[in-house]
CSV table of C-alpha atoms in Angstrom, one decimal:
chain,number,residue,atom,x,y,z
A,1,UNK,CA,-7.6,-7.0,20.1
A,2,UNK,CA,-10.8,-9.0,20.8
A,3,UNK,CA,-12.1,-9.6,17.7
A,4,UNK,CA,-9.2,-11.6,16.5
A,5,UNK,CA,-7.3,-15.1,16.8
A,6,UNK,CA,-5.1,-14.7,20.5
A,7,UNK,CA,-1.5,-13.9,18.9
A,8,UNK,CA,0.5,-16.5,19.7
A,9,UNK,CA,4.0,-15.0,18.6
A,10,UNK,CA,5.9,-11.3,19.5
A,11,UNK,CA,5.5,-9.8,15.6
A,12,UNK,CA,1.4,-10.9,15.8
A,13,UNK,CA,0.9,-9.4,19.3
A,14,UNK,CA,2.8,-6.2,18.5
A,15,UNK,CA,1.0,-5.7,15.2
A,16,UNK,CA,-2.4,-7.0,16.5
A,17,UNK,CA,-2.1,-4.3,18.8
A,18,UNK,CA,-0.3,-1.7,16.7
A,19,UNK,CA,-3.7,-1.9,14.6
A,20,UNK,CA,-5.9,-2.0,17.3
A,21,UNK,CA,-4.9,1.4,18.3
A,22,UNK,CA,-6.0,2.6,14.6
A,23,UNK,CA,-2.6,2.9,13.9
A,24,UNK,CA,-0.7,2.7,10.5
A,25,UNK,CA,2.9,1.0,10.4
A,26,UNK,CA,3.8,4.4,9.1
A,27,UNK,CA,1.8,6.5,11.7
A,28,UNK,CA,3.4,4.3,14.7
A,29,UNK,CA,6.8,4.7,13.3
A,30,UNK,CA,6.7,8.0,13.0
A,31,UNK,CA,4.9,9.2,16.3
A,32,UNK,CA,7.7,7.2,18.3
A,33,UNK,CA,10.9,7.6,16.3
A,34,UNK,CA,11.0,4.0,15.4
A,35,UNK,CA,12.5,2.3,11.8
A,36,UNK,CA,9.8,1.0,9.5
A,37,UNK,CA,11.4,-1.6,8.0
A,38,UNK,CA,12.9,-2.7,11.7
A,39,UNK,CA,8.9,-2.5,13.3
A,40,UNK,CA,8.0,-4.5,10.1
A,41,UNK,CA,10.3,-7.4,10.5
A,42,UNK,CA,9.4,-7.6,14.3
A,43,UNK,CA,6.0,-7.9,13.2
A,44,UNK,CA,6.9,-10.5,10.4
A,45,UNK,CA,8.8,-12.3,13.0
A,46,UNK,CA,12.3,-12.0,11.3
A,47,UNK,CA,13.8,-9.9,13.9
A,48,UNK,CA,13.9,-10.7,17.3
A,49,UNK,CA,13.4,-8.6,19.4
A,50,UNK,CA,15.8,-6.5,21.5
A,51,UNK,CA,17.5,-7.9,24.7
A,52,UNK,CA,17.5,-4.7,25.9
A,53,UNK,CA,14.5,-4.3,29.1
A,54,UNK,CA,14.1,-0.2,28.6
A,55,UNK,CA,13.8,-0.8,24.9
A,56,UNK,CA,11.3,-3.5,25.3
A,57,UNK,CA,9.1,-1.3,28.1
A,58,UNK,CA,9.6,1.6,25.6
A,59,UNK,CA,7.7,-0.4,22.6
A,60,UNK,CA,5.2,-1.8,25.7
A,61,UNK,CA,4.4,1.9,26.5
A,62,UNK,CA,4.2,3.1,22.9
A,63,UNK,CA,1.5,0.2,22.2
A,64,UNK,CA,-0.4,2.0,25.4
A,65,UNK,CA,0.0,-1.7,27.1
A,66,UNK,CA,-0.5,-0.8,30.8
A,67,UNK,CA,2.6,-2.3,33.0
A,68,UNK,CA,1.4,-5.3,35.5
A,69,UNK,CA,-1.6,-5.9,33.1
A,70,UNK,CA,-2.3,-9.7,31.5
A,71,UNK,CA,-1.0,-8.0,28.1
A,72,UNK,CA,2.2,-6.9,29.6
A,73,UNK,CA,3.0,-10.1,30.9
A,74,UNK,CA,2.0,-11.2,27.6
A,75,UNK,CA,4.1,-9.1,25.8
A,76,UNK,CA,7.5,-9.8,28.2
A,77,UNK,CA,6.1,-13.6,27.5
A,78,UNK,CA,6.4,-13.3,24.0
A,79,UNK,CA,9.5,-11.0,24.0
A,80,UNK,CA,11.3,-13.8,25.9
A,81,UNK,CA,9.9,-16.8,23.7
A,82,UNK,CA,10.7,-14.8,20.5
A,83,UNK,CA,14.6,-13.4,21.7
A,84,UNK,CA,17.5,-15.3,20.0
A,85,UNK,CA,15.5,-17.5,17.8
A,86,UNK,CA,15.8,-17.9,14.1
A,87,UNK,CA,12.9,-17.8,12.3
A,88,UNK,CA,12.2,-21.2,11.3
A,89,UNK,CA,12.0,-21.2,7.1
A,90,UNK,CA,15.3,-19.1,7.1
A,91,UNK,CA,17.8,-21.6,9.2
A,92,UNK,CA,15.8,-24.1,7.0
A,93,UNK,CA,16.5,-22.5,3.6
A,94,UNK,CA,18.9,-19.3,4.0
A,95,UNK,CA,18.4,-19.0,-0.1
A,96,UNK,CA,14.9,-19.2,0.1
A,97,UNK,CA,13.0,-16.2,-1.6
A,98,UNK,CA,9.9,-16.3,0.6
A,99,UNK,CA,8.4,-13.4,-1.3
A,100,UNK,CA,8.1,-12.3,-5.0
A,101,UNK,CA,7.1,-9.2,-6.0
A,102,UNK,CA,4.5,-8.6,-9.6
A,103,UNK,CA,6.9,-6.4,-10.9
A,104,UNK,CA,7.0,-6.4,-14.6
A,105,UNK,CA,8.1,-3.0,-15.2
A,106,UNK,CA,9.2,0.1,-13.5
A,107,UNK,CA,7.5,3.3,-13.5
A,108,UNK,CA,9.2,4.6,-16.5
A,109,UNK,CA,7.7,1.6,-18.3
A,110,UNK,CA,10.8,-0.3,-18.8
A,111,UNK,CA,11.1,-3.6,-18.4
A,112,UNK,CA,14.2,-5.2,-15.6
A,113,UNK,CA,16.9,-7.6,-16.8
A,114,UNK,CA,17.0,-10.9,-15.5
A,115,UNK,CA,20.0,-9.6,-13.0
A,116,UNK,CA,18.2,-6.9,-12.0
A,117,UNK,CA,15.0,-8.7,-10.9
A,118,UNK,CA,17.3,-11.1,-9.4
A,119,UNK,CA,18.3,-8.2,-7.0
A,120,UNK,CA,15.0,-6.7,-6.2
A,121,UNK,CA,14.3,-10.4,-5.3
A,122,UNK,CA,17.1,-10.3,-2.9
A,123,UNK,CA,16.2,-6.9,-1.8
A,124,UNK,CA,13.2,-7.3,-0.9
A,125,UNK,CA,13.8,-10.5,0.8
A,126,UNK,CA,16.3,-8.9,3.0
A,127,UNK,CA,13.4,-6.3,3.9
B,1,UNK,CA,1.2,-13.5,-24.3
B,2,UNK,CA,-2.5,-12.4,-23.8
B,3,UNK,CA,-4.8,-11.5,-20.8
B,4,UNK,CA,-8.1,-11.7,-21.9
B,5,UNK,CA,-8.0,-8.7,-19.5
B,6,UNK,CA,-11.2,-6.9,-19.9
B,7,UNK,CA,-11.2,-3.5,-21.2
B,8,UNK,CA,-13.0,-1.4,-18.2
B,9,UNK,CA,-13.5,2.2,-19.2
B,10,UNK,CA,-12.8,4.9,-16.4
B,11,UNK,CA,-15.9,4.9,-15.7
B,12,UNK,CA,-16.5,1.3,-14.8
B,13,UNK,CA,-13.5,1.3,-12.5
B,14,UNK,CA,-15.2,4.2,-10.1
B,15,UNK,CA,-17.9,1.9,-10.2
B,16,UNK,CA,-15.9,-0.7,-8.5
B,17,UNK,CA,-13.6,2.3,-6.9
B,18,UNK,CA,-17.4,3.2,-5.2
B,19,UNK,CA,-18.2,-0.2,-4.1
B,20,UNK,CA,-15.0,-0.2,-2.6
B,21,UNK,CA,-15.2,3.0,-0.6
B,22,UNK,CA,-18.5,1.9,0.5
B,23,UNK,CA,-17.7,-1.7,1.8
B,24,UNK,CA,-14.6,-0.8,3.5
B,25,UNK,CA,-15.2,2.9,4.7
B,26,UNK,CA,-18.9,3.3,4.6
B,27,UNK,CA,-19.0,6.7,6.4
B,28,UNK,CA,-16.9,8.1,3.6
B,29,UNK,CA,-15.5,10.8,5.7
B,30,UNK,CA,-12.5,12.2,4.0
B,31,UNK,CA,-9.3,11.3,3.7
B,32,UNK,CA,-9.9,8.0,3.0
B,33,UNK,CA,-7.6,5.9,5.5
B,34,UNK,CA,-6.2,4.1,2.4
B,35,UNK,CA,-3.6,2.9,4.5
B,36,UNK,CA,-6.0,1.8,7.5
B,37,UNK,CA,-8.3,0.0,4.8
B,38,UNK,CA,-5.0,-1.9,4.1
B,39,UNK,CA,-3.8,-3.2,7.1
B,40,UNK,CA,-7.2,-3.7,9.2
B,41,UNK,CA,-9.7,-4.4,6.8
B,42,UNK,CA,-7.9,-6.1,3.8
B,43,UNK,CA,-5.3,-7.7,6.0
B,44,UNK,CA,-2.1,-6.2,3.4
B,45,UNK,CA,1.0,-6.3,5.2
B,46,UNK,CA,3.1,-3.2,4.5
B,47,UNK,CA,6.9,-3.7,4.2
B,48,UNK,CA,9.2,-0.9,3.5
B,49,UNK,CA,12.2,-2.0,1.3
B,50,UNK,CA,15.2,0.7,1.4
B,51,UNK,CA,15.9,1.9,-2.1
B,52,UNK,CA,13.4,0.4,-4.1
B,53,UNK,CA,13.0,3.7,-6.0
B,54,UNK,CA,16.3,4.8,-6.3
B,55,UNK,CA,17.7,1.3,-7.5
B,56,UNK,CA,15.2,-0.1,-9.5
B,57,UNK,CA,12.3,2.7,-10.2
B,58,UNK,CA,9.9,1.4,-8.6
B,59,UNK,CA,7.5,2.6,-6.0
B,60,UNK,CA,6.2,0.0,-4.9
B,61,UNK,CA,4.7,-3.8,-5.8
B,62,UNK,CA,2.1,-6.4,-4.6
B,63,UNK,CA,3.6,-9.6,-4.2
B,64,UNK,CA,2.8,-12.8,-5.5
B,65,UNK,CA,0.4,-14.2,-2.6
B,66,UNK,CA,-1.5,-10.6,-3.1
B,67,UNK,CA,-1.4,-10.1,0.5
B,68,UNK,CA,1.7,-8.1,0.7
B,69,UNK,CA,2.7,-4.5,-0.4
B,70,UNK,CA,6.4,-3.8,-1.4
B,71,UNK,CA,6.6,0.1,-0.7
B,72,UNK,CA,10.1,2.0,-1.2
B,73,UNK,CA,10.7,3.2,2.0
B,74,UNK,CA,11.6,6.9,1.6
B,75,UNK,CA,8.9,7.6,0.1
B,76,UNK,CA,6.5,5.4,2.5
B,77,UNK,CA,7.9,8.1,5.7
B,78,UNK,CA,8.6,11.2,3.4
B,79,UNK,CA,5.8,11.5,0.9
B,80,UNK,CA,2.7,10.8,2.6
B,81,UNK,CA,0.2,11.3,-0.7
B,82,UNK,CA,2.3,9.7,-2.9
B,83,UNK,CA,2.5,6.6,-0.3
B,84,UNK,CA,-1.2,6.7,-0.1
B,85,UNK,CA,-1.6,6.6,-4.1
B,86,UNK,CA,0.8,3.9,-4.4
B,87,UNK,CA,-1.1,1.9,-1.8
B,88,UNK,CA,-4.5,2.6,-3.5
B,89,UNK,CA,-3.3,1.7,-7.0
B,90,UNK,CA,-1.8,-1.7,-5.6
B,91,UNK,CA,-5.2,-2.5,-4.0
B,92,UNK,CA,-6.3,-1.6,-7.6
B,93,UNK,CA,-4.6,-4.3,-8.7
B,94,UNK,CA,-5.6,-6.3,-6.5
B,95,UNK,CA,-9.3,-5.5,-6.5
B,96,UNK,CA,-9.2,-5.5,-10.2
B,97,UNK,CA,-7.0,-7.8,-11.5
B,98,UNK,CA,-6.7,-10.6,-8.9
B,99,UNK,CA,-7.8,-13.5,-11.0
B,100,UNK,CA,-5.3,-12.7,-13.8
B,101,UNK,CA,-2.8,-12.6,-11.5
B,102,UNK,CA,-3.6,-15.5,-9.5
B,103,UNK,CA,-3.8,-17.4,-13.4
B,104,UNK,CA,-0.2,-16.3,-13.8
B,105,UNK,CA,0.8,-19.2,-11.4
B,106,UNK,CA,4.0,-17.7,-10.3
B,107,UNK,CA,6.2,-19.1,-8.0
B,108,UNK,CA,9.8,-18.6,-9.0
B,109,UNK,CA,11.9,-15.5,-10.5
B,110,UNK,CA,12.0,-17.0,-13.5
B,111,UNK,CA,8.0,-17.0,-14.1
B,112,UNK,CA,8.3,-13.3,-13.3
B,113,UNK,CA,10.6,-12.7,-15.7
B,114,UNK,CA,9.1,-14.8,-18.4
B,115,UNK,CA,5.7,-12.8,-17.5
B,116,UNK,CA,7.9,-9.3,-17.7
B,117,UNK,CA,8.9,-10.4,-21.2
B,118,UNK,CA,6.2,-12.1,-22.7
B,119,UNK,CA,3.2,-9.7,-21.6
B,120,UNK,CA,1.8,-7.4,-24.2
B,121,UNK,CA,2.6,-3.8,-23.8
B,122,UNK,CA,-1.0,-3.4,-24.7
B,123,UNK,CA,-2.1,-5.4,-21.4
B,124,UNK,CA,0.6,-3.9,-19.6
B,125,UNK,CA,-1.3,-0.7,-20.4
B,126,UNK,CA,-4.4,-1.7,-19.4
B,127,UNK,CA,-3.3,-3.0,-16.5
B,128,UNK,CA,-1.8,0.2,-15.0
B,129,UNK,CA,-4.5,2.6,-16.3
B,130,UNK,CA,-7.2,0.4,-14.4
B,131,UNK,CA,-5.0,0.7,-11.0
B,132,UNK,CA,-4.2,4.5,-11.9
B,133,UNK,CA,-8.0,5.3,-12.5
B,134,UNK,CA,-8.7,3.3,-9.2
B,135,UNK,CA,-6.4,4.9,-6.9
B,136,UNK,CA,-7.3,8.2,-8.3
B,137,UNK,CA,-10.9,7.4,-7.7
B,138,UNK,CA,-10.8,5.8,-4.3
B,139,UNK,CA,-9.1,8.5,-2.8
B,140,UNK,CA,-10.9,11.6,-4.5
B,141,UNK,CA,-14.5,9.7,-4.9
B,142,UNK,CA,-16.4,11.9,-7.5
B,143,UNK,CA,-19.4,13.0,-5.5
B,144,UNK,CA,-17.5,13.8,-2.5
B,145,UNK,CA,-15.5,16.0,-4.8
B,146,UNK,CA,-18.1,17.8,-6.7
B,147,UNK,CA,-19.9,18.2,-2.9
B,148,UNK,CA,-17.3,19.8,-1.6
B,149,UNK,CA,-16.4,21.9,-4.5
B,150,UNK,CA,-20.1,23.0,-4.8
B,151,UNK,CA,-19.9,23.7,-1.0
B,152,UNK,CA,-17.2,26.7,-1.8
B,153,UNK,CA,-18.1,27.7,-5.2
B,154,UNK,CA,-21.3,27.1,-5.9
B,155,UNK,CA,-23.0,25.3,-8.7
B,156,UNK,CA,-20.9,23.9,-11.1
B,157,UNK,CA,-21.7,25.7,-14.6
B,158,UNK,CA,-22.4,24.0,-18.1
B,159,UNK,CA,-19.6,25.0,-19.5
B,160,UNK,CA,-17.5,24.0,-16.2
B,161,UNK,CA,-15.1,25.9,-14.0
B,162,UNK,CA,-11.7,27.7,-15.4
B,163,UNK,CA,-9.1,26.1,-13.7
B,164,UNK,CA,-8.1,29.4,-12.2
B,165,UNK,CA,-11.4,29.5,-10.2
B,166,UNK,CA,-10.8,26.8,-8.8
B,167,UNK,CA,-7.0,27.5,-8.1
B,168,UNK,CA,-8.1,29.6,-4.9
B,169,UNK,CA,-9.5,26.4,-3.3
B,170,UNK,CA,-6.9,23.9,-4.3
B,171,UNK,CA,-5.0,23.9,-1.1
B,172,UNK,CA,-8.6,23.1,1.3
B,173,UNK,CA,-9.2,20.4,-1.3
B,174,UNK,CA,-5.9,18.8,-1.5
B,175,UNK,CA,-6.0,18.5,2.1
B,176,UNK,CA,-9.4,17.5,2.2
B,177,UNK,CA,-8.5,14.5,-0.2
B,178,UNK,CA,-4.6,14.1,1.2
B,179,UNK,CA,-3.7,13.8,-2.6
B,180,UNK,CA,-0.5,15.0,-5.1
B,181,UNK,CA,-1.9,18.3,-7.1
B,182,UNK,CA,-1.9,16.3,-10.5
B,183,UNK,CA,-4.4,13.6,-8.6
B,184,UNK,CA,-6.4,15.8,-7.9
B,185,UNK,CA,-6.1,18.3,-11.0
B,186,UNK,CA,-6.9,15.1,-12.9
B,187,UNK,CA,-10.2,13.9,-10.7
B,188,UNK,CA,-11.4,17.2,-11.0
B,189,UNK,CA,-10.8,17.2,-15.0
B,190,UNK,CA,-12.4,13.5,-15.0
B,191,UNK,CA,-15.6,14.6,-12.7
B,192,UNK,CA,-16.4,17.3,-15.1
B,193,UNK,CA,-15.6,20.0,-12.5
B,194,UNK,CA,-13.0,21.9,-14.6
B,195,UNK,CA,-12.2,21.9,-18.2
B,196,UNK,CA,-10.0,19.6,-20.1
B,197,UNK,CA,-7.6,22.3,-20.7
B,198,UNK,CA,-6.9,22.6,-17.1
B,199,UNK,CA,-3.4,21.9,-15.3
């Protein structure tokens, strides 16, 4: 984590150092049993993250953070900051669709209704 | 509603698909960390999105800033080589066909929709068959493969391998490459290692 910007929220630290261990989203997930899509919306910051202390030292330990170090007290720092808080553009706009996907077909080649775009929108929003 | 996509030939996208490799993985040690190249390098953010495939046939998409990489989400913990493709083919896009994108100026459903309608299936053609070629190349680069095939077999003759000879080394290469069987039935039809008539 040295060559980059200090992280200055809980989803940048986590993934900063999820990818300074060489390891994929996928990879991490699966080597510790954890959801994708949860680890991914810590990282993005749309999830806070757990209240729970063992849960918390269980995703310290699985980023290989040592316990007592400066990063764990930087992790607990950020945990804290980051618990119970709405992400900012959300409790602005709850209708907001923050992303939008280049999807002009499916893989069949066929092309989605209006409605159904409207739902992958939504989906993947959600995500 | 036209492109002006340029028509690149397979062969000019393993040109770029070589650049590639060799900017973001220059040992070129096999398989290529497609995923990796992503995250670290490219700075992609993955998200997995529950039942992309099964609602809406779709893999997985780039989104509309290009930084971000839809993928459905069974297939991104089940299916490691297809999840590896789809990656590859999205940075195909996005290695390829950036500025088109980035012309489309869209910021609202409705300006993907109006795209999804109004784009030529000619374009939308050309368009997939550059990403296809890309991934396929990226992750099985030709010389790698005709190395390593040469490594077990030998020379490759004139009049190319029977696909049957090359059946009994399938399995080393597919892990070599951590590709599907049709990638790499397809990359070893395109590098002139088998012939055409091969599955």
């Amino acid at each position: 984590m040295n060559n980059q910007e200090p992280a200055t929220s809980f989803g940048d630290f986590i993934r900063q150092k999820r990818i300074s261990l060489g390891l994929t989203l996928r990879t991490f997930s699966s080597k510790f049993a954890y959801d994708p899509g949860n680890i991914s919306r810590l990282e993005r910051n749309i999830l806070p993250p757990t209240l729970d202390i063992d849960k918390l030292k269980g995703l310290a330990k699985a980023l290989q953070i040592e316990e007592g170090s400066l990063e764990w007290v930087t992790f607990f720092d950020l945990a804290h900051t980051a618990k119970g808080r709405v992400p900012e553009d959300i409790y602005l706009n709850p209708e907001a669709n923050k992303y939008l996907p280049l999807l002009f077909r499916t893989v069949r080649g066929k092309k989605l209704s209006k409605k159904k775009l409207e739902e992958v929108i939504r989906l993947i929003n959600e995500s | 509603m036209k492109l002006q996509l340029k028509r690149l030939s397979y062969n000019d996208v393993g040109d770029i698909a070589l650049d590639f490799i060799k900017k973001y993985h220059p040992n070129l040690n096999t398989p290529i960390p497609i995923e990796e190249i992503a995250e670290n390098k490219l700075h992609i953010e993955i998200i997995p999105v529950s039942k992309l495939k099964v609602l809406y046939d779709t893999d997985g998409c780039l989104d509309s800033t290009l930084s971000k990489i839809f993928i459905d989400i069974d297939l991104y913990m089940k299916y490691e080589n297809r999840t590896r493709f789809t990656i590859a083919h999205e940075i195909g896009h996005l290695v390829l066909h950036k500025t088109y994108f980035e012309n489309l100026h869209i910021h609202t459903i409705e300006d993907i929709y109006n795209i999804s309608d109004q784009i030529s299936e000619d374009d939308y053609g050309w368009l997939e068959y550059q990403a296809y070629s890309f991934a396929g190349q990226v992750l099985v680069p030709k010389n790698i493969l005709i190395t390593e095939v040469q490594r077990r077999l030998g020379e490759i003759p004139k009049e190319k391998f029977l696909p049957e000879k090359i059946f009994s080394i399938s399995q080393e290469l597919l892990e070599i490459f951590n590709v599907s069987g049709e990638v790499l039935s397809r990359r070893l039809q395109k590098a002139g290692i088998i012939n055409s008539d091969g599955v």
